[in-house]
CSV table of C-alpha atoms and ligand atoms in Angstrom, one decimal:
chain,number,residue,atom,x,y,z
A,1,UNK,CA,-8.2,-0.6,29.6
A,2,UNK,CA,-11.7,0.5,29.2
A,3,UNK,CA,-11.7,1.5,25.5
A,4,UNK,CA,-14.3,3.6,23.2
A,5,UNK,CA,-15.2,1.8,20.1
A,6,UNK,CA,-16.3,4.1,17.7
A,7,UNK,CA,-17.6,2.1,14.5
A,8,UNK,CA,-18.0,-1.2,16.4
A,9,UNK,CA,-20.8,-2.5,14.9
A,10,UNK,CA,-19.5,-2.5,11.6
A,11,UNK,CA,-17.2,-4.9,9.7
A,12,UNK,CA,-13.7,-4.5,11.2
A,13,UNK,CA,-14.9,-2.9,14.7
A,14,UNK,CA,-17.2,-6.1,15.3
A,15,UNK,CA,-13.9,-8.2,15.0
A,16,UNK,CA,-11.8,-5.7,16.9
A,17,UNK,CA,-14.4,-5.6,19.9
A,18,UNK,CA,-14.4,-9.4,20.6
A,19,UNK,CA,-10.3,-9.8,20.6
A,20,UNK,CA,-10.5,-6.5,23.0
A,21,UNK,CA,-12.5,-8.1,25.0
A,22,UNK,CA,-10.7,-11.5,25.0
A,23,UNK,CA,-7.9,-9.5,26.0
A,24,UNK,CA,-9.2,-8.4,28.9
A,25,UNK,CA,-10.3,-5.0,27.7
A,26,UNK,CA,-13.8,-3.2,28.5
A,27,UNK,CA,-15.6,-1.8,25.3
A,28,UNK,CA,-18.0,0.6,24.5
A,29,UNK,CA,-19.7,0.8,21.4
A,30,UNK,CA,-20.6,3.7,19.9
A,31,UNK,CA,-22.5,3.7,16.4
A,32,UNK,CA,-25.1,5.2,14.3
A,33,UNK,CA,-25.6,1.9,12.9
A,34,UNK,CA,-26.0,3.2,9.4
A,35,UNK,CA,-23.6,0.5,7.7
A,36,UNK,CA,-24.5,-1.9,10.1
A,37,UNK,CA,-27.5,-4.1,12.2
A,38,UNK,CA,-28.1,-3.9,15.8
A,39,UNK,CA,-28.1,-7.5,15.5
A,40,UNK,CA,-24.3,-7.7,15.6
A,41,UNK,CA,-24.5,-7.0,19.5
A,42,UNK,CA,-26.4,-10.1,20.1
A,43,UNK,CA,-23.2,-12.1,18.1
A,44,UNK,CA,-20.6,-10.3,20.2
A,45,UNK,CA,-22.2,-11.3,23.3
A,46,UNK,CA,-21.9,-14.6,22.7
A,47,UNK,CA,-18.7,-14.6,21.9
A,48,UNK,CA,-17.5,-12.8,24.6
A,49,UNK,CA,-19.9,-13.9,27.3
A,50,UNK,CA,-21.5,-11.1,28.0
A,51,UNK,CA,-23.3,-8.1,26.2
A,52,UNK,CA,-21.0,-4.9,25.5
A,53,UNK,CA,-22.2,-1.7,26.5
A,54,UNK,CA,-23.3,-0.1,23.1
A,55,UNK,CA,-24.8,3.3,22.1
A,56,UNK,CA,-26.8,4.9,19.2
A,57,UNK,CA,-24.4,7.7,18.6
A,58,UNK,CA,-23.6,9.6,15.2
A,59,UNK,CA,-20.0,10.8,16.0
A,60,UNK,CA,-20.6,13.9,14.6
A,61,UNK,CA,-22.9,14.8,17.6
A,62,UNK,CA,-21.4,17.0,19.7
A,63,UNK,CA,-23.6,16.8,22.7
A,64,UNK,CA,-23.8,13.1,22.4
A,65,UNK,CA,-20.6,12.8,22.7
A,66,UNK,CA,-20.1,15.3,25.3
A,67,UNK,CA,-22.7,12.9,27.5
A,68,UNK,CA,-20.5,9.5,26.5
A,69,UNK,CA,-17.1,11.1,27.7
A,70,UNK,CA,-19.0,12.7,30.9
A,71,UNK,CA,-19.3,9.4,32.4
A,72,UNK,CA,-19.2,8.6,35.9
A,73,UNK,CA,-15.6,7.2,36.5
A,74,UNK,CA,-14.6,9.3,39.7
A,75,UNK,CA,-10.7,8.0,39.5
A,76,UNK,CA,-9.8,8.4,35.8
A,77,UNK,CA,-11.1,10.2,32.4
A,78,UNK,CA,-14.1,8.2,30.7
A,79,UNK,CA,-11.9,6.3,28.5
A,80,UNK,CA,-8.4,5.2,28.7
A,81,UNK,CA,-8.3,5.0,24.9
A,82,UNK,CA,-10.5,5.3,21.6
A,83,UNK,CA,-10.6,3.2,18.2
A,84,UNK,CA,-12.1,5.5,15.8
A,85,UNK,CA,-13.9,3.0,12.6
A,86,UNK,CA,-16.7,5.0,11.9
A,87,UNK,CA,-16.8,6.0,8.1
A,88,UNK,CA,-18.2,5.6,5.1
A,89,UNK,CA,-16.2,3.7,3.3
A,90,UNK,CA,-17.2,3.1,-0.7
A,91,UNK,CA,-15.0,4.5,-3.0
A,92,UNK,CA,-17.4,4.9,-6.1
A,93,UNK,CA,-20.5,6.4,-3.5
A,94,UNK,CA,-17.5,9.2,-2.5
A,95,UNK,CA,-17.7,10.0,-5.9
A,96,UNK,CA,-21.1,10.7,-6.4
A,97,UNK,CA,-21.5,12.1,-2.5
A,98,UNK,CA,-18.2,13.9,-1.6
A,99,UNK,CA,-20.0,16.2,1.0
A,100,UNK,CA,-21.4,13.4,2.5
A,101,UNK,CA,-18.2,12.1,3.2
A,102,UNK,CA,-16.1,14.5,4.0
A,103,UNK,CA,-19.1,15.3,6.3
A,104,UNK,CA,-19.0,11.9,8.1
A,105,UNK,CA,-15.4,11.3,7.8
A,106,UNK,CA,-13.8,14.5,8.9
A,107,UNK,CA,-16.1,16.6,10.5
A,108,UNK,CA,-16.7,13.5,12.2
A,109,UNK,CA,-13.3,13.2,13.2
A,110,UNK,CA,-13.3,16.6,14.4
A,111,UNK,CA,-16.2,16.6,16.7
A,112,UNK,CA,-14.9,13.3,17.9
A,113,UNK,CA,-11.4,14.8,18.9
A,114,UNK,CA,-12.8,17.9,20.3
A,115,UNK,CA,-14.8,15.8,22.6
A,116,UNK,CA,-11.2,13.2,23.9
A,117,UNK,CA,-9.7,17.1,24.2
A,118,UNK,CA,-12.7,18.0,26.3
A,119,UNK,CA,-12.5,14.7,28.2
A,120,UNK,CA,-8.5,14.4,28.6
A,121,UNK,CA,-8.4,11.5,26.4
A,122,UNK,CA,-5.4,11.2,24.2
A,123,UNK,CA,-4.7,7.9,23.1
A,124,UNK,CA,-6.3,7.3,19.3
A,125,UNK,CA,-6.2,4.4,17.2
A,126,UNK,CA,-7.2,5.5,13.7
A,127,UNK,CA,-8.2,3.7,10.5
A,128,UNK,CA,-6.4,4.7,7.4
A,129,UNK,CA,-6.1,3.0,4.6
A,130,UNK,CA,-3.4,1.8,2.0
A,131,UNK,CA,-5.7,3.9,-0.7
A,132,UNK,CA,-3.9,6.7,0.7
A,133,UNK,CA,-0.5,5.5,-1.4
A,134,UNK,CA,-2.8,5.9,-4.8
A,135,UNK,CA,-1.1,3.7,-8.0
A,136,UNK,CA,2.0,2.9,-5.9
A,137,UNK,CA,5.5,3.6,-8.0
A,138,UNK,CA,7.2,0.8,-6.1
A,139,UNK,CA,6.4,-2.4,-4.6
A,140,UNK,CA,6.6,-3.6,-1.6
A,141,UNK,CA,4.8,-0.1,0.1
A,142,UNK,CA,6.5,1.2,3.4
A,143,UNK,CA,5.2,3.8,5.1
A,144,UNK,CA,6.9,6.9,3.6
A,145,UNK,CA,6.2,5.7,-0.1
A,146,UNK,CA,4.7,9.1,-1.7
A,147,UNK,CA,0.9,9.9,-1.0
A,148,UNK,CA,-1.4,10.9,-3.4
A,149,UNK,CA,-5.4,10.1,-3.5
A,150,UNK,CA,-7.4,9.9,-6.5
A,151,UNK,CA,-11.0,10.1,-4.8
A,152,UNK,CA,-12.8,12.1,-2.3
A,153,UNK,CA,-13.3,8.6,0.1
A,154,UNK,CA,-9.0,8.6,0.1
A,155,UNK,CA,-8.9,11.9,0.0
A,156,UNK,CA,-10.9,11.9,3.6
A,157,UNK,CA,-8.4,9.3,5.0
A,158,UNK,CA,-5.6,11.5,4.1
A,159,UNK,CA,-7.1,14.7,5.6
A,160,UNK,CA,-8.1,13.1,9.0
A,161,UNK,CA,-3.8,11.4,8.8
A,162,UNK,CA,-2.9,14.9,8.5
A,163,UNK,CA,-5.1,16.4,11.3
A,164,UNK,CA,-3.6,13.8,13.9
A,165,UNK,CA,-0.5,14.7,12.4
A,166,UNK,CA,-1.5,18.4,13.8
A,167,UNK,CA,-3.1,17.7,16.7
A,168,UNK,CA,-0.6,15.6,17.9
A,169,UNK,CA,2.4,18.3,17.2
A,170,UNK,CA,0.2,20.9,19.2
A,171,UNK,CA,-0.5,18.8,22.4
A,172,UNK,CA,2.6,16.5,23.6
A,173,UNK,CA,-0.5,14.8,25.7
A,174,UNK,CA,-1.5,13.4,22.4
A,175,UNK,CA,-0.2,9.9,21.0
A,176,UNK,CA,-2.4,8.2,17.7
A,177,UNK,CA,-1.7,5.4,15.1
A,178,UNK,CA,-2.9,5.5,12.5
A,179,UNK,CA,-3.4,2.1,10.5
A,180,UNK,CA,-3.2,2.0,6.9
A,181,UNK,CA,-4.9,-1.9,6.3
A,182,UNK,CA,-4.6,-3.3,3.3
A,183,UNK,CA,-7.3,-5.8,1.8
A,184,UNK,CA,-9.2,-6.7,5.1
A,185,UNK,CA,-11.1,-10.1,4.1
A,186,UNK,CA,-12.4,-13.5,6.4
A,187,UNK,CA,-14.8,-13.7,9.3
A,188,UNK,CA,-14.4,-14.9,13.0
A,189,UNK,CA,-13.6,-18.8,13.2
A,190,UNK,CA,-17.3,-19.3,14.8
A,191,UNK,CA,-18.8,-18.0,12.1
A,192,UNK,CA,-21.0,-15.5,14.2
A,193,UNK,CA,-19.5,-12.0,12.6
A,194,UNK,CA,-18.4,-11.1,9.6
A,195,UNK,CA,-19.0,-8.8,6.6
A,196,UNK,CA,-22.6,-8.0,5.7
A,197,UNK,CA,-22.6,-5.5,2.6
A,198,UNK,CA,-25.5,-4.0,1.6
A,199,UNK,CA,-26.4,-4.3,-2.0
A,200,UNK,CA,-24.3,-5.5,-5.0
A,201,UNK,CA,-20.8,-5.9,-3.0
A,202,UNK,CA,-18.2,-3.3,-4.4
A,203,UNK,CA,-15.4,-5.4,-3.0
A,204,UNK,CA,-13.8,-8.8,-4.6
A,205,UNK,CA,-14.4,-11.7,-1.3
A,206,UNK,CA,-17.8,-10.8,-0.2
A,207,UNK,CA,-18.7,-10.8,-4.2
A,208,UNK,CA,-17.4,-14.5,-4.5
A,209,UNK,CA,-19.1,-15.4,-1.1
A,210,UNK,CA,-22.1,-14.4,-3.0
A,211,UNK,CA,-21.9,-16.2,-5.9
A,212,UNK,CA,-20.7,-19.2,-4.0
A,213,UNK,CA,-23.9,-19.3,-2.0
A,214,UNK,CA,-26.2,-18.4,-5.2
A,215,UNK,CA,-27.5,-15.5,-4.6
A,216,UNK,CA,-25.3,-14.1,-7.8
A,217,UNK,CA,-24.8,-15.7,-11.0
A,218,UNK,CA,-21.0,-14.9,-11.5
A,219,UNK,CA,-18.4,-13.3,-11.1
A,220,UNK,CA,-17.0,-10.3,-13.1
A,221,UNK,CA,-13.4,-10.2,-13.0
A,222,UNK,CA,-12.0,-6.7,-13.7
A,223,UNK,CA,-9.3,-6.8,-16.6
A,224,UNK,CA,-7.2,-10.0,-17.5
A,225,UNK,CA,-4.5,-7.8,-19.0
A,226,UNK,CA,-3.0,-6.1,-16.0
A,227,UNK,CA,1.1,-6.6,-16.0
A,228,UNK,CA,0.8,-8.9,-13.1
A,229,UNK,CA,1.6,-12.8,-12.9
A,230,UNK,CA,-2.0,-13.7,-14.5
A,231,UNK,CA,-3.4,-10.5,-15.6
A,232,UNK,CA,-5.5,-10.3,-13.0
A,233,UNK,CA,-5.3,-7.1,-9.9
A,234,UNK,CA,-2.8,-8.4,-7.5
A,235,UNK,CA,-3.8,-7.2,-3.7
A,236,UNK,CA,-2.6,-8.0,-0.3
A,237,UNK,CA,-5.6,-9.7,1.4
A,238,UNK,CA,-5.2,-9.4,5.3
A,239,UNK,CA,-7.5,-11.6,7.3
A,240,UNK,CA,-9.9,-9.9,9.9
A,241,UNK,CA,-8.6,-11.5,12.6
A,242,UNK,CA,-5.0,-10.3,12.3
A,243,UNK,CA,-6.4,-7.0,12.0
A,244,UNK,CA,-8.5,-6.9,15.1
A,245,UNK,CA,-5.4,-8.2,16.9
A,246,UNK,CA,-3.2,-5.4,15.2
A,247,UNK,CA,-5.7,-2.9,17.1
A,248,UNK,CA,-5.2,-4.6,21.1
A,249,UNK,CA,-1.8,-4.2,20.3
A,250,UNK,CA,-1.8,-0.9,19.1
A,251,UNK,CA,-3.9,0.2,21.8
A,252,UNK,CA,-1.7,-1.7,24.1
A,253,UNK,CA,1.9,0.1,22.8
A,254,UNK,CA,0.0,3.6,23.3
A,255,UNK,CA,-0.9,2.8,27.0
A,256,UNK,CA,2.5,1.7,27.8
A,257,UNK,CA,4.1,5.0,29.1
A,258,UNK,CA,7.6,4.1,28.4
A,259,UNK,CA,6.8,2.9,25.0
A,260,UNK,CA,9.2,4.7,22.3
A,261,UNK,CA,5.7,5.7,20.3
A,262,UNK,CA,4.9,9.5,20.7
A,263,UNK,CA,3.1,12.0,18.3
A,264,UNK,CA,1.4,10.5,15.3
A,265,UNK,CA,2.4,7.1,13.7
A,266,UNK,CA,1.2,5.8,10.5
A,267,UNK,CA,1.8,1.7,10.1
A,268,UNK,CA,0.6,-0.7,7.5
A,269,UNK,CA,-1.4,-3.7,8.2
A,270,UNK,CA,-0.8,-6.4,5.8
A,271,UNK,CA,0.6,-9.6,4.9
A,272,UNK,CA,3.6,-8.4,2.7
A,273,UNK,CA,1.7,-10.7,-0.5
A,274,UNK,CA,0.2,-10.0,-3.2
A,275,UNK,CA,-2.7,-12.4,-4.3
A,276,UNK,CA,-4.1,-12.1,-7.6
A,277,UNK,CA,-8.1,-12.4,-8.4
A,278,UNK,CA,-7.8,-15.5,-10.3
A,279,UNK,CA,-5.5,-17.0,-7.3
A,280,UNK,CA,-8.5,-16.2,-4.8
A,281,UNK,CA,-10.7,-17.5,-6.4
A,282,UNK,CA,-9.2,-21.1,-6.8
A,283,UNK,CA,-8.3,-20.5,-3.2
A,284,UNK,CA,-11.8,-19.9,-2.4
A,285,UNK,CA,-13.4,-22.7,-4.6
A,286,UNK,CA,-10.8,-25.3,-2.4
A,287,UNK,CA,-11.8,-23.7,0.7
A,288,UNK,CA,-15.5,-23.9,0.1
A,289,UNK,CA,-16.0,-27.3,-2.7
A,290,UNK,CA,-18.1,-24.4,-4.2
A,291,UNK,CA,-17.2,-23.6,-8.3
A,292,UNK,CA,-17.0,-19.6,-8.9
A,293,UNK,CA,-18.2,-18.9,-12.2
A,294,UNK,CA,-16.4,-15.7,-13.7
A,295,UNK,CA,-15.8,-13.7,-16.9
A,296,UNK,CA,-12.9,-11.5,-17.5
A,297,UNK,CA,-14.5,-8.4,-17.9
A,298,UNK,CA,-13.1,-4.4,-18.7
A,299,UNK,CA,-10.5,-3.1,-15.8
A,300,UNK,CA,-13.0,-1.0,-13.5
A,301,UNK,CA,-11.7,2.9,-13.7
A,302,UNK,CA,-9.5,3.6,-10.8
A,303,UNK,CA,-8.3,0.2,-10.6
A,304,UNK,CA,-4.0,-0.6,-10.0
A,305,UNK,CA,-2.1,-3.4,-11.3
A,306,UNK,CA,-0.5,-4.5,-7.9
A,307,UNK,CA,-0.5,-3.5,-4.4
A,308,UNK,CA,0.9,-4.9,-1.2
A,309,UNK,CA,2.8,-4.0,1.7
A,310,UNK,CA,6.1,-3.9,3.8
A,311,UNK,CA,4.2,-4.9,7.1
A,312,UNK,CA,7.6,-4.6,8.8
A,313,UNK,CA,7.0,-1.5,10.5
A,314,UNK,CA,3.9,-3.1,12.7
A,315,UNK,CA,5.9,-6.3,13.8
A,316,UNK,CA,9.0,-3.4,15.0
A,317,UNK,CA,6.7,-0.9,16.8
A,318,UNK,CA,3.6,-2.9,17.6
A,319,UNK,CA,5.5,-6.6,17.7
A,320,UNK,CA,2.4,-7.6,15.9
A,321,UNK,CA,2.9,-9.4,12.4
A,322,UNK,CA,-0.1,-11.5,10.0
A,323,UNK,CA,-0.7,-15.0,10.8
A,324,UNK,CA,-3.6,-16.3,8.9
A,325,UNK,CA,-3.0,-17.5,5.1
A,326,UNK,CA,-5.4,-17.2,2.2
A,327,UNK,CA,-6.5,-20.5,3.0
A,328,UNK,CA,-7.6,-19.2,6.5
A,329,UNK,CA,-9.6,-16.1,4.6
A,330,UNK,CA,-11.8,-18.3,2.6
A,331,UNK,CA,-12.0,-21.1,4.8
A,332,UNK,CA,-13.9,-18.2,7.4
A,333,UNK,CA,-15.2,-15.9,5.1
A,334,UNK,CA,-17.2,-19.0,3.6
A,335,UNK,CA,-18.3,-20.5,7.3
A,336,UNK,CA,-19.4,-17.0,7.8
A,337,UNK,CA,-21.6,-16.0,4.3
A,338,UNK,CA,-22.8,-19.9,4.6
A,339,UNK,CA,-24.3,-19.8,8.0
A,340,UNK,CA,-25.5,-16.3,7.0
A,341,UNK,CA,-26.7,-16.1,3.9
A,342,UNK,CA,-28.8,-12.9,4.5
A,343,UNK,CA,-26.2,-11.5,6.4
A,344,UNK,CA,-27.9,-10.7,9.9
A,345,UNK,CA,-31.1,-9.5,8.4
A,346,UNK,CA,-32.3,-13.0,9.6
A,347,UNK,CA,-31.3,-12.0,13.3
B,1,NAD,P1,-18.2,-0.7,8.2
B,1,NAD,O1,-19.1,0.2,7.4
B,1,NAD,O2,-18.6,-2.2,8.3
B,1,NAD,O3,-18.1,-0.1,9.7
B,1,NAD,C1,-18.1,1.2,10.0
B,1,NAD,C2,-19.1,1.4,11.1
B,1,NAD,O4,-19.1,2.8,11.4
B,1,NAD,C3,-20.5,1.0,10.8
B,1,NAD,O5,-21.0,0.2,11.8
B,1,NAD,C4,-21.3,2.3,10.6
B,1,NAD,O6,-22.6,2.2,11.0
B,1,NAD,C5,-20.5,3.2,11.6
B,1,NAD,N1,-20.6,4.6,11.2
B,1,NAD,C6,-20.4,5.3,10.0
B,1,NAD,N2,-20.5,6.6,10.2
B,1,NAD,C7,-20.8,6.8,11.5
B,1,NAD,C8,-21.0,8.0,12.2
B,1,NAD,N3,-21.0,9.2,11.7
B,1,NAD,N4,-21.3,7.9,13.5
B,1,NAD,C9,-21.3,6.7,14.1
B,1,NAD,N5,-21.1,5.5,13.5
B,1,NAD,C10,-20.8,5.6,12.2
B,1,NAD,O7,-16.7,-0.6,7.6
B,1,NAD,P2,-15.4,-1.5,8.0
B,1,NAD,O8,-15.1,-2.3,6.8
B,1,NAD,O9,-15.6,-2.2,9.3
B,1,NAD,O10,-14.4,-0.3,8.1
B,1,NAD,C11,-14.0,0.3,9.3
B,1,NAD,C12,-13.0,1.4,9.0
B,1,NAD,O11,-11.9,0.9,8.3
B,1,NAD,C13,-13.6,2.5,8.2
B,1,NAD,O12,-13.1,3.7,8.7
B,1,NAD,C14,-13.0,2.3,6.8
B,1,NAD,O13,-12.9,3.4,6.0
B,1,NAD,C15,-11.7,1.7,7.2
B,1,NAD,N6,-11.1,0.8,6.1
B,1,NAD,C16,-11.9,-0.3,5.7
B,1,NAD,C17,-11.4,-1.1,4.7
B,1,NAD,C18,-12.2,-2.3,4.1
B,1,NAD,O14,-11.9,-2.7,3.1
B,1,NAD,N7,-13.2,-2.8,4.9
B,1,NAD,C19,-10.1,-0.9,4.2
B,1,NAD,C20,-9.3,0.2,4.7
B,1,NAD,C21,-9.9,1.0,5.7
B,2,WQD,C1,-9.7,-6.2,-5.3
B,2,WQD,C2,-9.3,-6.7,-6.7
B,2,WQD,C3,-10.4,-5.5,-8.5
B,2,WQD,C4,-14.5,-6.8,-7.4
B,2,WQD,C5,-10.9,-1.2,-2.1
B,2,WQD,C6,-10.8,0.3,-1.9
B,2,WQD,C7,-9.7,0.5,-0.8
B,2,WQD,C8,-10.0,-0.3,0.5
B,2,WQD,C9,-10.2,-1.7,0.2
B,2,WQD,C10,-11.1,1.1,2.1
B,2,WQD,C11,-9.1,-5.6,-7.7
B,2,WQD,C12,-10.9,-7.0,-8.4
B,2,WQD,C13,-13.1,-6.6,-7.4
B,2,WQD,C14,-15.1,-7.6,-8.5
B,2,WQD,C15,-12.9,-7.9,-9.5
B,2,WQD,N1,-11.1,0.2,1.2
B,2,WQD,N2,-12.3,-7.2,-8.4
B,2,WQD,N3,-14.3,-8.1,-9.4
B,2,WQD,O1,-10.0,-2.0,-5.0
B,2,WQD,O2,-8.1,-3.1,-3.8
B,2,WQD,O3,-9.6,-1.7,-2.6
B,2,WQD,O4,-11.2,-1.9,-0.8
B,2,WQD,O5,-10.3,1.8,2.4
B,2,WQD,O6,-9.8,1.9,-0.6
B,2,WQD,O7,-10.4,0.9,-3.1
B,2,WQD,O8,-10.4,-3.9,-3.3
B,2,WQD,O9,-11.9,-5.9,-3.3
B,2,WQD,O10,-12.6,-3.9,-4.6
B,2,WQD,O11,-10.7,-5.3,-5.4
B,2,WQD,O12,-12.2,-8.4,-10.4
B,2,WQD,O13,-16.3,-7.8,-8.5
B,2,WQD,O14,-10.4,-7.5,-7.2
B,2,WQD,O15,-10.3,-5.1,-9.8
B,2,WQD,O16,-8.0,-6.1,-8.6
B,2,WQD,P1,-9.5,-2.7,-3.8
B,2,WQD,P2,-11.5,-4.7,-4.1
């Protein structure tokens, strides 16, 4: 299938790009490149052999896209299908810039629809995220658990769910999944890609990468009194890899005519464990001989005891289940921030 990746340059999409194309796929990258370097395209190339067609595009440029989906392909629409990554995705920035990101993230969304509509495309894969389930009431989390958001950044997951939801009842052409991942950590295997946050990192492995590598002192662990098995947040780390395989076969199941998927689908992507901070980190110091440094610090405001998954839905629909363990995570993750300690500011 020849696939539009919008988002590719970015964490997830980098990941998702190479297995496409593994796969046999042909991708196209569209990205603004605002959470992520150019230099990422020189990594994917050699990985897959070749370097993917990529364009500078902000997906909430209509007459960008309008060019993109006008593309010569005289027996078929542009596209046989679209991943849609491009976001903004920090929870305590969404906070401070709501427009901004319901700006990027639905208006986006929108503009990028409009343009599949325009184009006859109507196969979407869609990141979600598990923040749309808020502070879960039970555990594990299957897809119809209640849905509540508790800022703007989830709020924009859960309005851009709800307009497939729409979009898809309107036009029986339309069929979308979208994916609600859990805690996507780890790198590709070679080392060559993986996740490059700018500044302090918000999120808990690509801190601990950081302070394995020096380039922070320690780590601050949020709350040692949660109600968990150590008092630390108890999360269900997925590794990047099974995510990026999650998306070929999503995008696979939509092409498949016969395929009992229709309308809009929502489906977790996770391991089905919880992992606690403390527990990663001793993973991580194994994986890396590196000591983490931490102090048990405040809980951070918005923060839940536990969350993690029923993935049981993806393996049914998508026949697609997690394969890599925590050891996996950290064993990548630190190949990745050690043969990249800058990230790909170096190139
Ligand atoms: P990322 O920031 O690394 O990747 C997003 C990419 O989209 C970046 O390359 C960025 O430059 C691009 N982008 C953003 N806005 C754009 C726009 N308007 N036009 C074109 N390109 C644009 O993030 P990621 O971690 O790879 O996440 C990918 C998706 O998965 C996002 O939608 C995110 O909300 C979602 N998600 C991420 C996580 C996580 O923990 N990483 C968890 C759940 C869901
Ligand atoms: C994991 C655990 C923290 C950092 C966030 C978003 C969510 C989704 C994934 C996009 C928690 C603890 C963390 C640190 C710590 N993103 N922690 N010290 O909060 O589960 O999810 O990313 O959709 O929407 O909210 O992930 O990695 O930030 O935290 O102790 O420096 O690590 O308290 O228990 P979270 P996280």
């Amino acid at each position: 299938m020849r696939i539009l990746v919008c988002g590719g340059a970015g964490y997830i999409g980098s990941h998702t790009c190479v297995v496409l194309a593994e796969r046999g796929h042909e991708v196209v990258i569209a990205d603004n490149f605002s959470n992520s370097a150019p230099a990422v395209l020189d990594r994917i190339a050699r990985l897959i052999g070749r370097a993917p067609e990529a364009h500078r595009i902000d997906v909430r440029d209509a007459d960008a896209l309008a060019r993109l989906f006008a593309a010569d392909r005289s027996d078929a629409a542009s596209f046989d299908a679209v991943i849609h990554f491009a976001a903004l995705k920090s929870v305590g920035e969404s906070c401070v810039r709501p427009l901004e990101y319901f700006d990027n993230n639905v208006s986006g969304t929108i503009a990028l629809l409009r343009a599949m509509r325009a184009a006859g495309v109507g196969r979407l894969v869609f990141s979600s995220s598990a923040t749309v389930y808020g502070a879960p009431s039970s555990l594990p989390i299957d897809e119809s658990a209640p849905l509540s958001v508790t800022n703007p950044y989830g709020r924009t997951k859960l309005i851009v769910e709800q307009i497939l939801e729409d979009a898809c009842a309107a036009d029986p052409g339309w069929r979308a999944i979208s994916l609600r991942y859990f805690n996507p950590v780890g790198a590709h295997p070679s080392g060559l890609i993986g996740e490059a946050p700018s500044g302090v990192p918000n999120n808990l492995m690509p801190y601990i990468c950081q302070v394995a590598v020096g380039l922070r002192e320690r780590l601050q662990v949020y709350g040692g009194d949660w109600p968990t098995v150590d008092g630390t947040g108890v999360r269900d780390y997925i590794h990047v890899m099974d995510l990026a395989h999650a998306h070929a076969h999503a995008i696979e199941a939509l092409g498949r005519i016969s395929d009992p998927l229709h309308g809009h689908r929502t489906i977790n992507l996770g391991v089905g464990r919880g992992i606690s901070v403390l527990e990663l980190v001793r993973a991580f110091e194994a994986a890396s001989g590196r000591a983490i440094p931490y102090e048990i610090v405040g809980r951070r405001p918005g923060d839940v005891a536990e969350v993690y998954a029923d993935p049981r839905l993806a393996d049914t629909l998508l026949g697609w289940r997690a394969e890599r363990d925590v050891d996996a995570m950290c064993r990548d993750a630190w190949r990745w921030q050690s043969m990249n300690p800058a990230g790909y500011a170096a190139g």
